[in-house]
C-alpha positions as a Python dict, from the first residue, in 0.01 Angstrom:
ca = {
    (1, 'M'): (0, 0, 0),
    (2, 'K'): (139, 365, -98),
    (3, 'T'): (264, 639, 103),
    (4, 'I'): (-83, 832, 43),
    (5, 'E'): (-350, 547, 95),
    (6, 'K'): (-204, 463, 349),
    (7, 'V'): (-242, 858, 439),
    (8, 'N'): (-633, 922, 373),
    (9, 'A'): (-723, 517, 492),
    (10, 'Y'): (-585, 632, 830),
    (11, 'F'): (-851, 963, 820),
    (12, 'E'): (-1092, 804, 688),
    (13, 'K'): (-1155, 528, 901),
    (14, 'E'): (-1475, 498, 1080),
    (15, 'S'): (-1420, 632, 1456),
    (16, 'P'): (-1567, 941, 1713),
    (17, 'F'): (-1258, 1188, 1598),
    (18, 'K'): (-1292, 1157, 1178),
    (19, 'E'): (-1395, 1450, 1149),
    (20, 'G'): (-1136, 1631, 1422),
    (21, 'V'): (-868, 1431, 1234),
    (22, 'Q'): (-959, 1584, 893),
    (23, 'Q'): (-953, 1897, 1018),
    (24, 'L'): (-631, 1914, 1136),
    (25, 'R'): (-535, 1734, 817),
    (26, 'K'): (-658, 2036, 617),
    (27, 'L'): (-479, 2268, 839),
    (28, 'A'): (-146, 2114, 791),
    (29, 'L'): (-220, 2070, 419),
    (30, 'Q'): (-268, 2491, 371),
    (31, 'T'): (138, 2422, 534),
    (32, 'E'): (454, 2370, 335),
    (33, 'A'): (493, 2059, 539),
    (34, 'Q'): (565, 1740, 305),
    (35, 'E'): (293, 1473, 422),
    (36, 'H'): (447, 1116, 508),
    (37, 'Y'): (290, 801, 725),
    (38, 'K'): (499, 663, 977),
    (39, 'W'): (488, 482, 1300),
    (40, 'N'): (127, 408, 1191),
    (41, 'F'): (58, 811, 1135),
    (42, 'P'): (16, 1078, 927),
    (43, 'V'): (368, 1311, 968),
    (44, 'Y'): (481, 1633, 891),
    (45, 'T'): (834, 1749, 744),
    (46, 'I'): (1053, 2039, 664),
    (47, 'N'): (1386, 1916, 484),
    (48, 'E'): (1329, 1594, 596),
    (49, 'K'): (1263, 1666, 964),
    (50, 'N'): (972, 1544, 1125),
    (51, 'V'): (804, 1848, 1239),
    (52, 'F'): (474, 1744, 1327),
    (53, 'G'): (182, 1451, 1355),
    (54, 'I'): (-193, 1380, 1353),
    (55, 'C'): (-273, 1135, 1607),
    (56, 'R'): (-547, 913, 1670),
    (57, 'F'): (-633, 697, 1983),
    (58, 'K'): (-942, 601, 2192),
    (59, 'G'): (-987, 892, 2440),
    (60, 'H'): (-886, 1165, 2206),
    (61, 'F'): (-697, 1317, 1948),
    (62, 'G'): (-429, 1560, 1880),
    (63, 'V'): (-115, 1663, 1720),
    (64, 'W'): (219, 1577, 1825),
    (65, 'F'): (498, 1891, 1758),
    (66, 'F'): (782, 1642, 1785),
    (67, 'N'): (1055, 1938, 1924),
    (68, 'G'): (720, 2141, 2039),
    (69, 'V'): (952, 2228, 2345),
    (70, 'F'): (993, 2530, 2193),
    (71, 'L'): (717, 2686, 2057),
    (72, 'S'): (580, 2995, 2266),
    (73, 'D'): (238, 2814, 2337),
    (74, 'P'): (11, 3138, 2352),
    (75, 'K'): (-274, 2891, 2488),
    (76, 'K'): (-119, 2703, 2721),
    (77, 'V'): (-222, 2408, 2602),
    (78, 'L'): (28, 2161, 2529),
    (79, 'E'): (147, 1888, 2756),
    (80, 'N'): (472, 1682, 2756),
    (81, 'A'): (355, 1333, 2537),
    (82, 'Q'): (503, 1146, 2854),
    (83, 'E'): (652, 1282, 3132),
    (84, 'G'): (959, 1207, 3259),
    (85, 'K'): (1090, 1007, 2942),
    (86, 'T'): (1035, 1249, 2677),
    (87, 'K'): (1232, 1589, 2642),
    (88, 'A'): (1120, 1742, 2315),
    (89, 'M'): (755, 1596, 2209),
    (90, 'R'): (463, 1821, 2303),
    (91, 'H'): (98, 1687, 2257),
    (92, 'W'): (-189, 1940, 2190),
    (93, 'K'): (-481, 1723, 2268),
    (94, 'F'): (-791, 1711, 2208),
    (95, 'T'): (-1152, 1511, 2295),
    (96, 'D'): (-1394, 1622, 2159),
    (97, 'N'): (-1400, 1753, 1772),
    (98, 'A'): (-1501, 2085, 1801),
    (99, 'Q'): (-1224, 2152, 2046),
    (100, 'I'): (-1010, 2269, 1738),
    (101, 'E'): (-967, 2678, 1673),
    (102, 'E'): (-790, 2631, 1320),
    (103, 'E'): (-660, 3032, 1329),
    (104, 'S'): (-446, 2929, 1663),
    (105, 'M'): (-408, 2575, 1517),
    (106, 'L'): (-236, 2718, 1199),
    (107, 'A'): (34, 2935, 1449),
    (108, 'Y'): (81, 2657, 1617),
    (109, 'L'): (200, 2448, 1290),
    (110, 'Q'): (381, 2763, 1113),
    (111, 'E'): (599, 2797, 1414),
    (112, 'A'): (673, 2481, 1463),
    (113, 'I'): (821, 2447, 1098),
    (114, 'E'): (942, 2791, 1118),
    (115, 'N'): (1153, 2628, 1455),
    (116, 'Q'): (1273, 2341, 1278),
    (117, 'K'): (1407, 2565, 978),
    (118, 'K'): (1592, 2715, 1245),
    (119, 'G'): (1742, 2406, 1412),
    (120, 'M'): (1557, 2436, 1698),
    (121, 'E'): (1552, 2063, 1793),
    (122, 'V'): (1637, 1822, 2080),
    (123, 'K'): (1926, 1621, 1971),
    (124, 'P'): (1914, 1242, 2166),
    (125, 'E'): (2106, 1163, 2363),
    (126, 'K'): (2369, 879, 2302),
    (127, 'K'): (2319, 605, 2543),
    (128, 'G'): (2597, 344, 2614),
    (129, 'A'): (2562, -28, 2523),
    (130, 'T'): (2319, -213, 2624),
    (131, 'T'): (2412, -469, 2913),
    (132, 'I'): (2269, -847, 2886),
    (133, 'P'): (2158, -1006, 3238),
    (134, 'E'): (2343, -1274, 3349),
    (135, 'P'): (1998, -1492, 3298),
    (136, 'L'): (1936, -1391, 2972),
    (137, 'K'): (2317, -1360, 2823),
    (138, 'T'): (2345, -1775, 2988),
    (139, 'E'): (1981, -1804, 2781),
    (140, 'L'): (2153, -1653, 2430),
    (141, 'S'): (2480, -1847, 2487),
    (142, 'N'): (2318, -2192, 2495),
    (143, 'N'): (2048, -2163, 2219),
    (144, 'Q'): (2181, -1993, 1875),
    (145, 'Q'): (1876, -1940, 1732),
    (146, 'L'): (1777, -1780, 2029),
    (147, 'R'): (2084, -1540, 1999),
    (148, 'E'): (2044, -1517, 1654),
    (149, 'A'): (1696, -1390, 1648),
    (150, 'F'): (1803, -1158, 1975),
    (151, 'G'): (2089, -1002, 1756),
    (152, 'S'): (1869, -916, 1470),
    (153, 'L'): (1646, -690, 1685),
    (154, 'T'): (1713, -321, 1719),
    (155, 'S'): (1954, -226, 1997),
    (156, 'Y'): (1608, -46, 2141),
    (157, 'K'): (1435, -370, 2155),
    (158, 'Q'): (1718, -543, 2285),
    (159, 'K'): (1723, -294, 2614),
    (160, 'E'): (1318, -317, 2680),
    (161, 'Y'): (1406, -722, 2673),
    (162, 'S'): (1760, -680, 2915),
    (163, 'E'): (1585, -465, 3147),
    (164, 'Y'): (1263, -677, 3169),
    (165, 'I'): (1459, -926, 3317),
    (166, 'G'): (1688, -724, 3581),
    (167, 'E'): (1441, -473, 3686),
    (168, 'A'): (1330, -826, 3883),
    (169, 'K'): (1433, -859, 4229),
    (170, 'Q'): (1354, -1182, 4271),
    (171, 'E'): (1558, -1529, 4094),
    (172, 'T'): (1192, -1693, 4018),
    (173, 'T'): (1065, -1297, 3891),
    (174, 'K'): (1333, -1315, 3660),
    (175, 'A'): (1294, -1694, 3524),
    (176, 'K'): (965, -1614, 3446),
    (177, 'R'): (1049, -1335, 3279),
    (178, 'L'): (1241, -1525, 3068),
    (179, 'Q'): (1009, -1799, 3013),
    (180, 'K'): (785, -1550, 2850),
    (181, 'I'): (995, -1343, 2648),
    (182, 'V'): (1210, -1621, 2461),
    (183, 'P'): (928, -1738, 2220),
    (184, 'L'): (855, -1307, 2160),
    (185, 'I'): (1224, -1313, 2016),
    (186, 'E'): (1217, -1631, 1856),
    (187, 'Q'): (935, -1482, 1655),
    (188, 'G'): (1116, -1171, 1618),
    (189, 'I'): (914, -948, 1802),
    (190, 'G'): (915, -678, 2082),
    (191, 'L'): (823, -670, 2439),
    (192, 'N'): (611, -349, 2332),
    (193, 'D'): (483, -462, 1995),
    (194, 'A'): (172, -480, 2120),
    (195, 'Y'): (89, -214, 2311),
    (196, 'R'): (262, -36, 2025),
    (197, 'K'): (26, -101, 1769),
    (198, 'K'): (-271, -79, 2024),
    (199, 'S'): (-215, 271, 2111),
    (200, 'T'): (-233, 382, 1688),
}
C-alpha cells in the first residue's frame, strides 16, 4: 500500500474522532510540511525532519509536536507526551471534535515548522551499550536460535527485554519472566509491541 493510501485510510477510518482528525489534516495541508506515514500515523516533515503528527487514540486525539518544547504555547495547552521520559515532544490533546480552534492550531503548526527550519530540536542522548542480565545471557549462550533472533532485534527492543529481566528482584521472578519472553524473542517480537499497536 502506498503512503498516500495509508494516510487516506487512517483519516477515513470510522471513529468518534473522524471529523476531528480530518479537520486537523486540512490545517496541516495548509502548511508547507510534507505528509508521510510513520509509526502507524500521519507525520509531517520539513527537510525530512519530523515536525508534527496527527494521532487518534481511544479516548482522545490531537497533534504531537516532535520538538514542541520550543513552542511558545500562548494558550497553555501543550502537555508532555510522556512525563519523565520525553524531553522534546509535546501534545495538544482534544476529547471532542468541536474543541479545535483552527486559527490557533494553524499558528502552532506554523511556529513548529519555523522552529524546525531554525534547527531547534532536542538531540537524543547517546546511551551506553545494553547490559544483558545473567539469566538471559546464559539462555542466549545455550540457544543458538534464540541468540540469533535476539541479535536481529533493534537495540531498543534488546534493552526492553534486558531491563524486564534485570528489574526483577527475586530469582524466581526472573526465571518466570525469562520463560515468558523466550517465545517472543524467537518470533522477533518486541516486549511491548502489542501495546504499541493498541495505542494506534
